Amino acid sequence: MTNNKMNQLIKEINQLLGQTIPHSSLGTDLEDSMRYSLEAGGKRIRPVLLLLTLDMLSTDYKLGYTSALSLEMIHTYSLIHDDLPPMDNDDYRRGKLTNHKVYGEWKAILAGDALLTKAFDVIVNDANLKDSVKMNLIKRLSFASGHLGMVGGQTLDMQSEGSAIDLNTLEHIHHAKTGALLKFAVMAAVDISEPEQNVADLLETYSEHLGLMFQIKDDLLDVYGDETKLGKATGSDIENDKSTYVSLLGQSGAEEKLQSHTKSAYECLEHLPKQYDTRNLEYVIELFNNRES
Amino acid sequence: MTNNKMNQLIKEINQLLGQTIPHSSLGTDLEDSMRYSLEAGGKRIRPVLLLLTLDMLSTDYKLGYTSALSLEMIHTYSLIHDDLPPMDNDDYRRGKLTNHKVYGEWKAILAGDALLTKAFDVIVNDANLKDSVKMNLIKRLSFASGHLGMVGGQTLDMQSEGSAIDLNTLEHIHHAKTGALLKFAVMAAVDISEPEQNVADLLETYSEHLGLMFQIKDDLLDVYGDETKLGKATGSDIENDKSTYVSLLGQSGAEEKLQSHTKSAYECLEHLPKQYDTRNLEYVIELFNNRES
């Protein structure tokens, strides 16, 4: 895959995100505030991963549009709520003012609620997917984003701040908090394409390794990253006394773990039937391994 | 219908609500905080209305259990978020401390998010409903509770506080804020039972009149209600300088409007085919008309 292909998909996703929230029918700026955060940028790695997995499975990747949108809506609502004063209290994200700094706290809460609700709305109203596929997608999404997935992981993470946790708890947090949505990205493509079970299993394991790679890399970048490239200050984990892969394993231990998951992710792709062209999903591994921001 | 029948349904709903959130798998008290608000009481009028409508349509009302649960989860999450300091900043609800006063603000935000997500989860995982019915329910729920429904209405209501609004805007607010979920209660039963179109239409209109009755009565009680029976202080609308049916139409104008919607609601039931026993739904009209709390 070239960067051009990736940029093309990001462009398509951004266009879709720009069109998906209609203008207000009730005359408030609720929809503006939803759109503000949806369009505030970001790497769109989750929706891109979803579309690339569909493409690899020889299924028209456009069938993944609504799942990709839905996934980005869930991710975006979680950022809006995480940024609120009682949570992380962040004024800026990706160089732009956070939702509540622009629209006020109460509207940011409601914009998050509305985006979360809309995520289910876009899948259920997809005219191109079978009912049974939509049911599987909604089951997967509600599990991945709810109290047993993302929200549960965020709770455990917040609750663990300032106290020492072990590696096991750390993996629990990230499995739920960031891993669940990355797994959804890959497995939504599986739900839509419905390949053989062994393909589904290998892709699921692939997505789990990606999730852990993502988090280990995050922890490494927070200590050793380049602030200019990251677009934010490093050292926040140490400052907040957070247990991370680096604090628990040291730099070389964390690097080793990252390489081990990278290797395992590659192996999943190697074991897929030869008919599949896995180069784009290999590229995603490289991206997760080498990213500087 | 006797009060016994109603109390029996409320008991069943409360039992279901007590069982529906599993104990935490991640070792946090997120699920406790979800359960705290779900079990904090309330009249359960929405789920009861749903089950009674199914019963009237000669469909096993237990097929409505998941929709009833889901509806009460949406209602409950909206109360948790509405009570937060940036919204209504309430310390008590129904004589009990609000969620954020017990669990803290950040967990109350997450508990609300998790309940909203769970609402879709319980419907999609219902083993007794056809896929096509579940799709219709999820379409209806995401619309009724999202930016074009409850959340949109809440936004317009908050945005209108302290400024004079006309009757038209007031109806827009309540149509979306409280009407949408009451309509869901009735129309979820229609989705499950799938009666003829004219029955569906009459029930939809019935639910719209109920929604307006509910709100007009609320406004009347806030001025002329009995604080002991209400369990809260009256006069909050005047204190908050809120436009209401009473402030816009006066007491007798509001009473007149209430009676007009009461009459129209009855008429909808009268026009239903004679095979239906509408006594329980008539009882709901009386309940809405005569309630003192």
Short mmCIF file of C-alpha atoms in Angstrom, two decimals, chain A:
data_model
loop_
_atom_site.label_atom_id
_atom_site.label_comp_id
_atom_site.label_asym_id
_atom_site.label_seq_id
_atom_site.Cartn_x
_atom_site.Cartn_y
_atom_site.Cartn_z
CA MET A 1 0.00 0.00 0.00
CA THR A 2 1.13 3.48 -0.70
CA ASN A 3 0.49 6.45 1.47
CA ASN A 4 -1.66 7.70 -1.39
CA LYS A 5 -4.12 4.85 -0.96
CA MET A 6 -4.29 5.53 2.76
CA ASN A 7 -4.76 9.25 2.19
CA GLN A 8 -7.53 8.51 -0.29
CA LEU A 9 -9.41 6.45 2.31
CA ILE A 10 -8.93 9.13 4.97
CA LYS A 11 -10.31 11.68 2.52
CA GLU A 12 -13.38 9.53 1.87
CA ILE A 13 -13.96 9.04 5.59
CA ASN A 14 -13.64 12.75 6.25
CA GLN A 15 -16.14 13.50 3.50
CA LEU A 16 -18.60 11.00 4.95
CA LEU A 17 -18.14 12.40 8.45
CA GLY A 18 -18.86 15.88 7.12
CA GLN A 19 -22.15 14.76 5.58
CA THR A 20 -23.51 12.44 8.23
CA ILE A 21 -24.90 14.91 10.77
CA PRO A 22 -27.76 16.88 9.25
CA HIS A 23 -28.24 20.51 10.06
CA SER A 24 -30.34 21.19 13.10
CA SER A 25 -34.07 20.82 12.78
CA LEU A 26 -34.68 22.23 16.26
CA GLY A 27 -32.66 25.41 15.80
CA THR A 28 -29.90 24.73 18.34
CA ASP A 29 -26.18 24.35 17.76
CA LEU A 30 -26.12 20.77 19.12
CA GLU A 31 -25.40 19.41 15.65
CA ASP A 32 -22.65 22.02 15.15
CA SER A 33 -20.96 20.83 18.31
CA MET A 34 -21.25 17.18 17.20
CA ARG A 35 -19.74 18.08 13.85
CA TYR A 36 -17.02 20.23 15.42
CA SER A 37 -15.49 17.24 17.18
CA LEU A 38 -16.15 14.76 14.37
CA GLU A 39 -14.30 17.04 11.97
CA ALA A 40 -11.51 18.01 14.36
CA GLY A 41 -9.15 15.65 12.57
CA GLY A 42 -7.25 12.74 13.92
CA LYS A 43 -5.57 9.89 12.13
CA ARG A 44 -8.79 7.98 11.40
CA ILE A 45 -6.81 4.81 11.99
CA ARG A 46 -9.83 2.80 13.16
CA PRO A 47 -12.09 3.43 10.16
CA VAL A 48 -9.14 3.03 7.79
CA LEU A 49 -8.29 -0.33 9.36
CA LEU A 50 -11.92 -1.41 8.95
CA LEU A 51 -12.02 -0.50 5.25
CA LEU A 52 -8.60 -2.07 4.55
CA THR A 53 -9.66 -5.34 6.20
CA LEU A 54 -12.78 -5.47 4.03
CA ASP A 55 -10.68 -4.77 0.97
CA MET A 56 -8.30 -7.60 1.89
CA LEU A 57 -11.27 -9.93 2.25
CA SER A 58 -12.19 -9.13 -1.38
CA THR A 59 -15.37 -7.36 -0.30
CA ASP A 60 -16.33 -3.92 -1.59
CA TYR A 61 -14.91 -1.71 1.14
CA LYS A 62 -17.75 0.79 0.70
CA LEU A 63 -20.00 -1.71 2.47
CA GLY A 64 -18.02 -0.72 5.56
CA TYR A 65 -18.80 2.97 5.31
CA THR A 66 -21.52 3.04 7.99
CA SER A 67 -19.53 0.86 10.40
CA ALA A 68 -16.51 3.08 9.87
CA LEU A 69 -18.58 6.20 10.55
CA SER A 70 -20.16 4.61 13.57
CA LEU A 71 -16.77 3.62 14.96
CA GLU A 72 -15.40 7.14 14.54
CA MET A 73 -18.51 8.55 16.24
CA ILE A 74 -17.96 6.29 19.25
CA HIS A 75 -14.28 7.23 19.37
CA THR A 76 -15.14 10.94 19.08
CA TYR A 77 -17.85 10.91 21.77
CA SER A 78 -15.42 9.19 24.13
CA LEU A 79 -12.85 11.95 23.53
CA ILE A 80 -15.45 14.69 24.17
CA HIS A 81 -16.47 13.12 27.49
CA ASP A 82 -12.86 12.26 28.47
CA ASP A 83 -11.81 15.88 27.96
CA LEU A 84 -14.46 17.24 30.38
CA PRO A 85 -13.28 18.87 33.63
CA PRO A 86 -14.37 16.00 35.94
CA MET A 87 -12.42 13.56 33.72
CA ASP A 88 -9.10 14.67 32.12
CA ASN A 89 -9.91 18.40 32.08
CA ASP A 90 -8.18 19.11 28.76
CA ASP A 91 -8.52 22.47 27.02
CA TYR A 92 -6.90 21.39 23.77
CA ARG A 93 -6.86 18.30 21.60
CA ARG A 94 -4.86 18.07 18.41
CA GLY A 95 -4.15 21.79 18.70
CA LYS A 96 -7.83 22.75 18.71
CA LEU A 97 -9.99 23.79 21.65
CA THR A 98 -11.87 20.86 23.14
CA ASN A 99 -15.62 20.65 22.65
CA HIS A 100 -16.59 21.99 26.07
CA LYS A 101 -14.20 24.96 25.74
CA VAL A 102 -16.10 26.00 22.60
CA TYR A 103 -19.69 24.94 23.34
CA GLY A 104 -19.76 24.74 27.15
CA GLU A 105 -19.83 21.71 29.41
CA TRP A 106 -23.51 20.87 29.30
CA LYS A 107 -23.61 20.90 25.54
CA ALA A 108 -20.45 18.81 25.33
CA ILE A 109 -22.09 16.17 27.50
CA LEU A 110 -25.17 16.19 25.24
CA ALA A 111 -23.11 16.22 22.03
CA GLY A 112 -21.30 13.11 23.25
CA ASP A 113 -24.59 11.43 24.12
CA ALA A 114 -26.00 12.29 20.70
CA LEU A 115 -22.93 10.97 18.86
CA LEU A 116 -23.05 7.72 20.81
CA THR A 117 -26.73 7.33 19.91
CA LYS A 118 -26.08 8.26 16.28
CA ALA A 119 -23.46 5.51 16.02
CA PHE A 120 -26.22 2.90 16.31
CA ASP A 121 -28.50 4.92 14.06
CA VAL A 122 -26.15 4.91 11.07
CA ILE A 123 -25.62 1.15 11.13
CA VAL A 124 -29.26 0.22 11.63
CA ASN A 125 -30.31 2.48 8.76
CA ASP A 126 -27.72 1.12 6.29
CA ALA A 127 -29.67 0.16 3.17
CA ASN A 128 -26.91 -2.05 1.72
CA LEU A 129 -26.40 -4.58 4.50
CA LYS A 130 -28.50 -7.62 5.38
CA ASP A 131 -30.47 -7.48 8.64
CA SER A 132 -28.46 -10.36 10.09
CA VAL A 133 -25.18 -8.52 9.38
CA LYS A 134 -26.47 -5.31 10.94
CA MET A 135 -27.52 -7.27 14.04
CA ASN A 136 -24.03 -8.74 14.36
CA LEU A 137 -22.45 -5.31 13.95
CA ILE A 138 -24.69 -3.75 16.60
CA LYS A 139 -24.04 -6.62 19.01
CA ARG A 140 -20.33 -6.19 18.52
CA LEU A 141 -20.44 -2.40 18.79
CA SER A 142 -22.54 -2.28 21.95
CA PHE A 143 -20.25 -4.83 23.60
CA ALA A 144 -17.00 -3.16 22.49
CA SER A 145 -18.05 0.31 23.55
CA GLY A 146 -19.99 -0.42 26.74
CA HIS A 147 -19.32 -1.31 30.36
CA LEU A 148 -17.50 -4.50 29.37
CA GLY A 149 -15.43 -2.66 26.75
CA MET A 150 -14.34 0.92 26.27
CA VAL A 151 -16.33 2.56 29.09
CA GLY A 152 -15.32 -0.21 31.50
CA GLY A 153 -11.65 0.20 30.55
CA GLN A 154 -11.83 3.95 30.96
CA THR A 155 -13.33 3.48 34.42
CA LEU A 156 -10.61 1.05 35.47
CA ASP A 157 -7.98 3.42 34.09
CA MET A 158 -9.36 6.44 35.99
CA GLN A 159 -9.77 4.37 39.15
CA SER A 160 -6.16 3.13 38.93
CA GLU A 161 -4.59 6.57 38.64
CA GLY A 162 -2.10 7.34 41.35
CA SER A 163 -1.92 3.76 42.60
CA ALA A 164 0.57 1.08 41.57
CA ILE A 165 -0.95 -1.61 39.33
CA ASP A 166 0.55 -4.81 37.97
CA LEU A 167 1.05 -5.80 34.35
CA ASN A 168 -2.05 -7.95 34.42
CA THR A 169 -4.30 -5.02 35.38
CA LEU A 170 -2.56 -2.81 32.84
CA GLU A 171 -3.38 -5.29 30.08
CA HIS A 172 -6.99 -5.50 31.31
CA ILE A 173 -7.29 -1.72 31.05
CA HIS A 174 -5.92 -1.49 27.56
CA HIS A 175 -7.64 -4.59 26.29
CA ALA A 176 -10.93 -2.88 27.15
CA LYS A 177 -10.14 0.81 26.77
CA THR A 178 -8.34 0.92 23.44
CA GLY A 179 -8.24 -2.71 22.31
CA ALA A 180 -12.00 -3.18 22.07
CA LEU A 181 -12.55 -0.52 19.40
CA LEU A 182 -9.51 -1.63 17.37
CA LYS A 183 -10.86 -5.15 17.48
CA PHE A 184 -14.23 -3.82 16.32
CA ALA A 185 -12.51 -2.21 13.33
CA VAL A 186 -11.18 -5.56 12.13
CA MET A 187 -14.11 -7.73 13.19
CA ALA A 188 -16.78 -5.44 11.72
CA ALA A 189 -15.15 -6.24 8.37
CA VAL A 190 -15.40 -9.93 9.26
CA ASP A 191 -19.11 -9.51 10.13
CA ILE A 192 -19.74 -7.86 6.76
CA SER A 193 -17.59 -10.17 4.63
CA GLU A 194 -18.39 -13.39 6.51
CA PRO A 195 -15.23 -15.35 5.66
CA GLU A 196 -14.43 -18.86 6.97
CA GLN A 197 -14.04 -19.27 10.72
CA ASN A 198 -10.25 -19.76 10.66
CA VAL A 199 -9.87 -16.47 8.78
CA ALA A 200 -12.08 -14.75 11.34
CA ASP A 201 -10.04 -16.22 14.20
CA LEU A 202 -6.69 -15.18 12.73
CA LEU A 203 -7.95 -11.65 12.12
CA GLU A 204 -9.28 -11.42 15.65
CA THR A 205 -5.89 -12.37 17.07
CA TYR A 206 -4.22 -9.93 14.65
CA SER A 207 -6.44 -7.14 16.00
CA GLU A 208 -5.59 -8.03 19.60
CA HIS A 209 -1.87 -7.74 18.89
CA LEU A 210 -2.47 -4.41 17.13
CA GLY A 211 -4.32 -3.16 20.20
CA LEU A 212 -1.45 -3.98 22.53
CA MET A 213 1.13 -2.58 20.08
CA PHE A 214 -0.85 0.65 19.98
CA GLN A 215 -0.76 1.05 23.73
CA ILE A 216 2.86 0.03 24.29
CA LYS A 217 3.91 2.46 21.58
CA ASP A 218 1.81 5.18 23.24
CA ASP A 219 3.60 4.60 26.52
CA LEU A 220 7.03 4.64 24.83
CA LEU A 221 6.24 7.85 22.94
CA ASP A 222 5.11 9.53 26.14
CA VAL A 223 8.64 9.09 27.52
CA TYR A 224 10.92 9.03 24.49
CA GLY A 225 8.83 10.72 21.77
CA ASP A 226 9.55 13.95 19.95
CA GLU A 227 7.25 16.65 21.31
CA THR A 228 7.19 18.51 18.00
CA LYS A 229 6.12 15.44 16.06
CA LEU A 230 3.68 14.36 18.79
CA GLY A 231 2.08 17.79 18.95
CA LYS A 232 1.92 17.51 22.73
CA ALA A 233 4.19 17.45 25.75
CA THR A 234 5.83 14.18 26.73
CA GLY A 235 6.14 12.99 30.32
CA SER A 236 2.47 13.23 31.21
CA ASP A 237 2.35 9.62 32.47
CA ILE A 238 5.25 10.19 34.87
CA GLU A 239 3.72 13.49 35.96
CA ASN A 240 0.37 11.81 36.65
CA ASP A 241 2.07 8.90 38.39
CA LYS A 242 0.52 6.45 35.93
CA SER A 243 1.66 2.86 35.64
CA THR A 244 2.65 2.15 32.03
CA TYR A 245 4.50 -0.50 30.06
CA VAL A 246 7.61 1.64 30.44
CA SER A 247 7.26 2.13 34.20
CA LEU A 248 6.58 -1.58 34.72
CA LEU A 249 9.04 -3.08 32.20
CA GLY A 250 11.58 -0.34 31.51
CA GLN A 251 12.38 0.98 28.03
CA SER A 252 14.01 -2.18 26.70
CA GLY A 253 11.36 -4.42 28.24
CA ALA A 254 8.60 -2.36 26.61
CA GLU A 255 10.45 -2.32 23.28
CA GLU A 256 10.83 -6.08 23.46
CA LYS A 257 7.14 -6.54 24.15
CA LEU A 258 6.30 -4.27 21.24
CA GLN A 259 8.49 -6.35 18.92
CA SER A 260 6.98 -9.57 20.19
CA HIS A 261 3.43 -8.38 19.41
CA THR A 262 4.61 -7.06 16.05
CA LYS A 263 5.98 -10.50 15.19
CA SER A 264 2.78 -12.22 16.32
CA ALA A 265 0.65 -9.83 14.27
CA TYR A 266 2.68 -10.67 11.16
CA GLU A 267 2.31 -14.37 11.87
CA CYS A 268 -1.49 -14.08 11.90
CA LEU A 269 -1.40 -12.61 8.41
CA GLU A 270 1.07 -15.24 7.20
CA HIS A 271 -1.29 -18.03 8.25
CA LEU A 272 -4.18 -16.65 6.22
CA PRO A 273 -5.08 -18.62 3.05
CA LYS A 274 -2.84 -17.61 0.14
CA GLN A 275 -5.72 -16.10 -1.83
CA TYR A 276 -5.61 -13.01 0.37
CA ASP A 277 -3.31 -10.11 -0.40
CA THR A 278 -2.26 -9.01 3.08
CA ARG A 279 0.13 -6.21 2.13
CA ASN A 280 -2.15 -3.40 3.32
CA LEU A 281 -2.66 -5.01 6.71
CA GLU A 282 1.12 -5.54 6.97
CA TYR A 283 1.48 -1.84 6.31
CA VAL A 284 -0.81 -1.14 9.28
CA ILE A 285 1.51 -3.21 11.50
CA GLU A 286 4.45 -1.13 10.32
CA LEU A 287 2.46 2.02 10.94
CA PHE A 288 1.69 0.98 14.52
CA ASN A 289 5.30 -0.09 15.08
CA ASN A 290 7.01 2.97 13.64
CA ARG A 291 4.64 5.83 14.32
CA GLU A 292 6.13 8.96 15.83
CA SER A 293 2.85 10.60 16.78
#
